[in-house]
Amino acid sequence: MLKREVAKRVFAKEFEACRELEKSARSASETADSKSPNLLISPLGLILNRVFAIGVLTELDSIGTQNEMWKARIVDPTGAFTVYAGQFQPDASIFFSTVQVPAFIALTGKARIYEPEPGSVFISIRAEEANVVDEELRNRWVVDTAEQAVDRLEAFSDALACGYHGETLREYLLERGISEELAEGISIALERERAPQEFAKQLRASIREGLSALNFESEDPAGAKADQKEFVLELLREMGGGKGVDYASFVDAAISRGVPEELVEEVVRSLLSGGQCYEPKIGIIRLVG
């Protein structure tokens, strides 16, 4: 019986940067198995076939013609996942036919990559299962995923610093307590990535910003940040934020009440990163829940 791949926790930013892992780059045991799954590899060496993600469902479209097919956009603090579900994913398809936008969504699915021409790559998830969850569970996923991503970043930084390559690097990482799969993945990634340090820097910044948004109140011991965030939330609700508010009009309203534009932008960025509001279309912000 073919072993089912474990669904990996990964942020959208790292997932979007994945590319196909050629079978020639896999271990001998894997290449010998003709039924081995299609695998992707991230710039940090994460090897995956299935994904477990939680985020905010911000867009949902029925794109099928003869057979029903759903396309969804699910946002986390670093970016967005593109998700599909159709007749061969009946549970997920039924779920998307009834769920209301926006909502916090947990989903498990298979990673898919499509490259119509060199340099044009589309990464998506073919949903297997999806459920509505609450903000607390989403926040827990963000923290857990951040911890795993930071562990990869540290291992990756160690690999860059040591200067080893190939099998020597893999053995070095194994001696450092890195898992066999990640050690192999990092070794492969460093051979194929042109600017791995830049991606690692960007991902680290995205994770830091996302975690900061979840703990916005703790940034100011006197509670000023929390008060400012609450004021902006109340103003959004007052202006009909559940249905969507023109961002320019919202900023003007906040300024007229004595709130500096820079502060409004900072709070809105935090709300967007934290999944408490989103942009259903450019220039419009809408509260979640």
PDB file of C-alpha atoms in Angstrom, residues 12-155:
ATOM      1  CA  ALA A  12       1.892  30.923   1.829  1.00  0.00           C
ATOM      2  CA  LYS A  13       5.071  32.874   1.056  1.00  0.00           C
ATOM      3  CA  GLU A  14       7.265  29.776   1.273  1.00  0.00           C
ATOM      4  CA  PHE A  15       4.670  27.603  -0.479  1.00  0.00           C
ATOM      5  CA  GLU A  16       4.408  30.020  -3.418  1.00  0.00           C
ATOM      6  CA  ALA A  17       8.192  29.820  -3.874  1.00  0.00           C
ATOM      7  CA  CYS A  18       8.194  26.001  -4.134  1.00  0.00           C
ATOM      8  CA  ARG A  19       9.270  24.266  -7.310  1.00  0.00           C
ATOM      9  CA  GLU A  20       9.050  20.677  -8.494  1.00  0.00           C
ATOM     10  CA  LEU A  21      11.557  18.243  -7.007  1.00  0.00           C
ATOM     11  CA  GLU A  22      12.807  16.197  -9.939  1.00  0.00           C
ATOM     12  CA  LYS A  23      12.930  12.472  -9.345  1.00  0.00           C
ATOM     13  CA  SER A  24      16.607  12.500 -10.280  1.00  0.00           C
ATOM     14  CA  ALA A  25      17.259  14.537  -7.124  1.00  0.00           C
ATOM     15  CA  ARG A  26      15.536  12.077  -4.783  1.00  0.00           C
ATOM     16  CA  SER A  27      17.044   9.246  -2.812  1.00  0.00           C
ATOM     17  CA  ALA A  28      17.547   5.871  -4.523  1.00  0.00           C
ATOM     18  CA  SER A  29      14.702   4.259  -2.538  1.00  0.00           C
ATOM     19  CA  GLU A  30      12.238   6.860  -3.796  1.00  0.00           C
ATOM     20  CA  THR A  31      13.296   6.819  -7.442  1.00  0.00           C
ATOM     21  CA  ALA A  32      13.029   3.039  -7.456  1.00  0.00           C
ATOM     22  CA  ASP A  33       9.332   3.322  -6.597  1.00  0.00           C
ATOM     23  CA  SER A  34       7.338   4.168  -9.732  1.00  0.00           C
ATOM     24  CA  LYS A  35       4.388   5.124  -7.546  1.00  0.00           C
ATOM     25  CA  SER A  36       6.285   7.729  -5.535  1.00  0.00           C
ATOM     26  CA  PRO A  37       4.282  10.975  -5.201  1.00  0.00           C
ATOM     27  CA  ASN A  38       5.060  14.206  -6.982  1.00  0.00           C
ATOM     28  CA  LEU A  39       7.049  16.343  -4.561  1.00  0.00           C
ATOM     29  CA  LEU A  40       7.766  20.049  -4.326  1.00  0.00           C
ATOM     30  CA  ILE A  41      10.715  21.697  -2.611  1.00  0.00           C
ATOM     31  CA  SER A  42      10.873  25.176  -1.082  1.00  0.00           C
ATOM     32  CA  PRO A  43      13.893  27.527  -1.225  1.00  0.00           C
ATOM     33  CA  LEU A  44      14.606  26.507   2.395  1.00  0.00           C
ATOM     34  CA  GLY A  45      14.614  22.793   1.613  1.00  0.00           C
ATOM     35  CA  LEU A  46      11.130  21.862   2.825  1.00  0.00           C
ATOM     36  CA  ILE A  47       9.975  18.855   0.788  1.00  0.00           C
ATOM     37  CA  LEU A  48       6.220  18.414   0.554  1.00  0.00           C
ATOM     38  CA  ASN A  49       3.385  16.751  -1.269  1.00  0.00           C
ATOM     39  CA  ARG A  50       0.453  17.625   0.995  1.00  0.00           C
ATOM     40  CA  VAL A  51      -0.266  20.840   2.939  1.00  0.00           C
ATOM     41  CA  PHE A  52      -2.152  21.747   6.112  1.00  0.00           C
ATOM     42  CA  ALA A  53      -3.023  25.449   6.246  1.00  0.00           C
ATOM     43  CA  ILE A  54      -5.327  27.775   8.170  1.00  0.00           C
ATOM     44  CA  GLY A  55      -6.200  31.265   7.022  1.00  0.00           C
ATOM     45  CA  VAL A  56      -8.968  33.639   6.031  1.00  0.00           C
ATOM     46  CA  LEU A  57     -11.154  32.716   3.073  1.00  0.00           C
ATOM     47  CA  THR A  58     -11.377  36.028   1.192  1.00  0.00           C
ATOM     48  CA  GLU A  59     -12.479  34.961  -2.296  1.00  0.00           C
ATOM     49  CA  LEU A  60     -14.547  32.063  -3.599  1.00  0.00           C
ATOM     50  CA  ASP A  61     -15.636  31.459  -7.194  1.00  0.00           C
ATOM     51  CA  SER A  62     -17.441  28.690  -9.020  1.00  0.00           C
ATOM     52  CA  ILE A  63     -15.363  28.190 -12.165  1.00  0.00           C
ATOM     53  CA  GLY A  64     -16.778  24.913 -13.435  1.00  0.00           C
ATOM     54  CA  THR A  65     -18.684  24.548 -16.687  1.00  0.00           C
ATOM     55  CA  GLN A  66     -20.057  21.010 -16.957  1.00  0.00           C
ATOM     56  CA  ASN A  67     -18.641  19.811 -13.653  1.00  0.00           C
ATOM     57  CA  GLU A  68     -18.643  21.952 -10.537  1.00  0.00           C
ATOM     58  CA  MET A  69     -15.219  23.373  -9.664  1.00  0.00           C
ATOM     59  CA  TRP A  70     -14.401  25.864  -6.932  1.00  0.00           C
ATOM     60  CA  LYS A  71     -11.476  28.272  -6.698  1.00  0.00           C
ATOM     61  CA  ALA A  72     -10.697  29.855  -3.333  1.00  0.00           C
ATOM     62  CA  ARG A  73      -8.177  32.343  -1.974  1.00  0.00           C
ATOM     63  CA  ILE A  74      -7.064  31.732   1.599  1.00  0.00           C
ATOM     64  CA  VAL A  75      -4.850  34.350   3.247  1.00  0.00           C
ATOM     65  CA  ASP A  76      -2.289  33.904   6.008  1.00  0.00           C
ATOM     66  CA  PRO A  77       0.042  36.577   7.511  1.00  0.00           C
ATOM     67  CA  THR A  78       2.605  36.144   4.706  1.00  0.00           C
ATOM     68  CA  GLY A  79       0.484  35.842   1.570  1.00  0.00           C
ATOM     69  CA  ALA A  80      -2.294  33.777   0.004  1.00  0.00           C
ATOM     70  CA  PHE A  81      -2.926  30.175  -1.035  1.00  0.00           C
ATOM     71  CA  THR A  82      -4.824  29.413  -4.236  1.00  0.00           C
ATOM     72  CA  VAL A  83      -7.095  26.433  -3.608  1.00  0.00           C
ATOM     73  CA  TYR A  84      -9.196  24.291  -5.953  1.00  0.00           C
ATOM     74  CA  ALA A  85     -11.842  21.632  -5.309  1.00  0.00           C
ATOM     75  CA  GLY A  86     -13.893  19.707  -7.854  1.00  0.00           C
ATOM     76  CA  GLN A  87     -15.735  16.467  -8.513  1.00  0.00           C
ATOM     77  CA  PHE A  88     -12.804  14.343  -7.383  1.00  0.00           C
ATOM     78  CA  GLN A  89     -12.729  16.162  -4.017  1.00  0.00           C
ATOM     79  CA  PRO A  90     -16.410  15.757  -3.067  1.00  0.00           C
ATOM     80  CA  ASP A  91     -16.083  16.652   0.623  1.00  0.00           C
ATOM     81  CA  ALA A  92     -14.157  19.852  -0.072  1.00  0.00           C
ATOM     82  CA  SER A  93     -16.408  20.732  -3.010  1.00  0.00           C
ATOM     83  CA  ILE A  94     -19.550  20.430  -0.889  1.00  0.00           C
ATOM     84  CA  PHE A  95     -17.924  22.556   1.798  1.00  0.00           C
ATOM     85  CA  PHE A  96     -17.045  25.379  -0.614  1.00  0.00           C
ATOM     86  CA  SER A  97     -20.550  25.303  -2.078  1.00  0.00           C
ATOM     87  CA  THR A  98     -21.998  26.269   1.310  1.00  0.00           C
ATOM     88  CA  VAL A  99     -19.358  28.313   3.164  1.00  0.00           C
ATOM     89  CA  GLN A 100     -19.755  32.081   3.480  1.00  0.00           C
ATOM     90  CA  VAL A 101     -16.968  34.588   2.733  1.00  0.00           C
ATOM     91  CA  PRO A 102     -15.127  35.713   4.817  1.00  0.00           C
ATOM     92  CA  ALA A 103     -14.346  32.919   7.279  1.00  0.00           C
ATOM     93  CA  PHE A 104     -11.400  31.316   9.042  1.00  0.00           C
ATOM     94  CA  ILE A 105     -10.704  28.064   7.174  1.00  0.00           C
ATOM     95  CA  ALA A 106      -8.571  25.020   7.972  1.00  0.00           C
ATOM     96  CA  LEU A 107      -7.747  22.842   4.994  1.00  0.00           C
ATOM     97  CA  THR A 108      -5.690  19.844   4.000  1.00  0.00           C
ATOM     98  CA  GLY A 109      -4.809  19.169   0.395  1.00  0.00           C
ATOM     99  CA  LYS A 110      -2.253  18.163  -2.212  1.00  0.00           C
ATOM    100  CA  ALA A 111       0.241  20.643  -3.590  1.00  0.00           C
ATOM    101  CA  ARG A 112       0.015  21.192  -7.324  1.00  0.00           C
ATOM    102  CA  ILE A 113       2.393  22.954  -9.707  1.00  0.00           C
ATOM    103  CA  TYR A 114       1.689  24.036 -13.266  1.00  0.00           C
ATOM    104  CA  GLU A 115       4.341  25.473 -15.570  1.00  0.00           C
ATOM    105  CA  PRO A 116       2.796  26.350 -18.960  1.00  0.00           C
ATOM    106  CA  GLU A 117       6.100  27.817 -20.137  1.00  0.00           C
ATOM    107  CA  PRO A 118       9.601  28.368 -18.709  1.00  0.00           C
ATOM    108  CA  GLY A 119       9.548  31.037 -16.012  1.00  0.00           C
ATOM    109  CA  SER A 120       5.757  30.946 -15.606  1.00  0.00           C
ATOM    110  CA  VAL A 121       4.845  28.847 -12.577  1.00  0.00           C
ATOM    111  CA  PHE A 122       1.498  28.468 -10.783  1.00  0.00           C
ATOM    112  CA  ILE A 123       1.332  26.815  -7.358  1.00  0.00           C
ATOM    113  CA  SER A 124      -1.959  25.714  -5.831  1.00  0.00           C
ATOM    114  CA  ILE A 125      -3.578  23.305  -3.388  1.00  0.00           C
ATOM    115  CA  ARG A 126      -6.107  20.691  -4.463  1.00  0.00           C
ATOM    116  CA  ALA A 127      -8.294  20.583  -1.347  1.00  0.00           C
ATOM    117  CA  GLU A 128      -9.076  17.222   0.245  1.00  0.00           C
ATOM    118  CA  GLU A 129     -10.821  18.465   3.384  1.00  0.00           C
ATOM    119  CA  ALA A 130     -11.824  21.917   4.653  1.00  0.00           C
ATOM    120  CA  ASN A 131     -13.611  23.216   7.741  1.00  0.00           C
ATOM    121  CA  VAL A 132     -14.569  26.516   9.335  1.00  0.00           C
ATOM    122  CA  VAL A 133     -12.505  27.249  12.459  1.00  0.00           C
ATOM    123  CA  ASP A 134     -12.201  30.159  14.886  1.00  0.00           C
ATOM    124  CA  GLU A 135      -9.595  32.903  15.182  1.00  0.00           C
ATOM    125  CA  GLU A 136      -7.931  31.246  18.167  1.00  0.00           C
ATOM    126  CA  LEU A 137      -7.191  28.078  16.198  1.00  0.00           C
ATOM    127  CA  ARG A 138      -5.896  30.168  13.280  1.00  0.00           C
ATOM    128  CA  ASN A 139      -3.573  32.031  15.658  1.00  0.00           C
ATOM    129  CA  ARG A 140      -2.316  28.722  17.070  1.00  0.00           C
ATOM    130  CA  TRP A 141      -1.538  27.527  13.534  1.00  0.00           C
ATOM    131  CA  VAL A 142       0.373  30.742  12.807  1.00  0.00           C
ATOM    132  CA  VAL A 143       2.507  30.310  15.928  1.00  0.00           C
ATOM    133  CA  ASP A 144       3.186  26.598  15.315  1.00  0.00           C
ATOM    134  CA  THR A 145       3.975  27.179  11.631  1.00  0.00           C
ATOM    135  CA  ALA A 146       6.256  30.080  12.539  1.00  0.00           C
ATOM    136  CA  GLU A 147       8.184  27.867  14.966  1.00  0.00           C
ATOM    137  CA  GLN A 148       8.737  25.234  12.286  1.00  0.00           C
ATOM    138  CA  ALA A 149       9.697  27.842   9.690  1.00  0.00           C
ATOM    139  CA  VAL A 150      12.184  29.457  12.071  1.00  0.00           C
ATOM    140  CA  ASP A 151      13.747  26.041  12.742  1.00  0.00           C
ATOM    141  CA  ARG A 152      14.228  25.637   8.977  1.00  0.00           C
ATOM    142  CA  LEU A 153      15.627  29.150   8.703  1.00  0.00           C
ATOM    143  CA  GLU A 154      18.164  28.424  11.438  1.00  0.00           C
ATOM    144  CA  ALA A 155      19.207  25.141   9.841  1.00  0.00           C
TER     145      ALA A 155
END
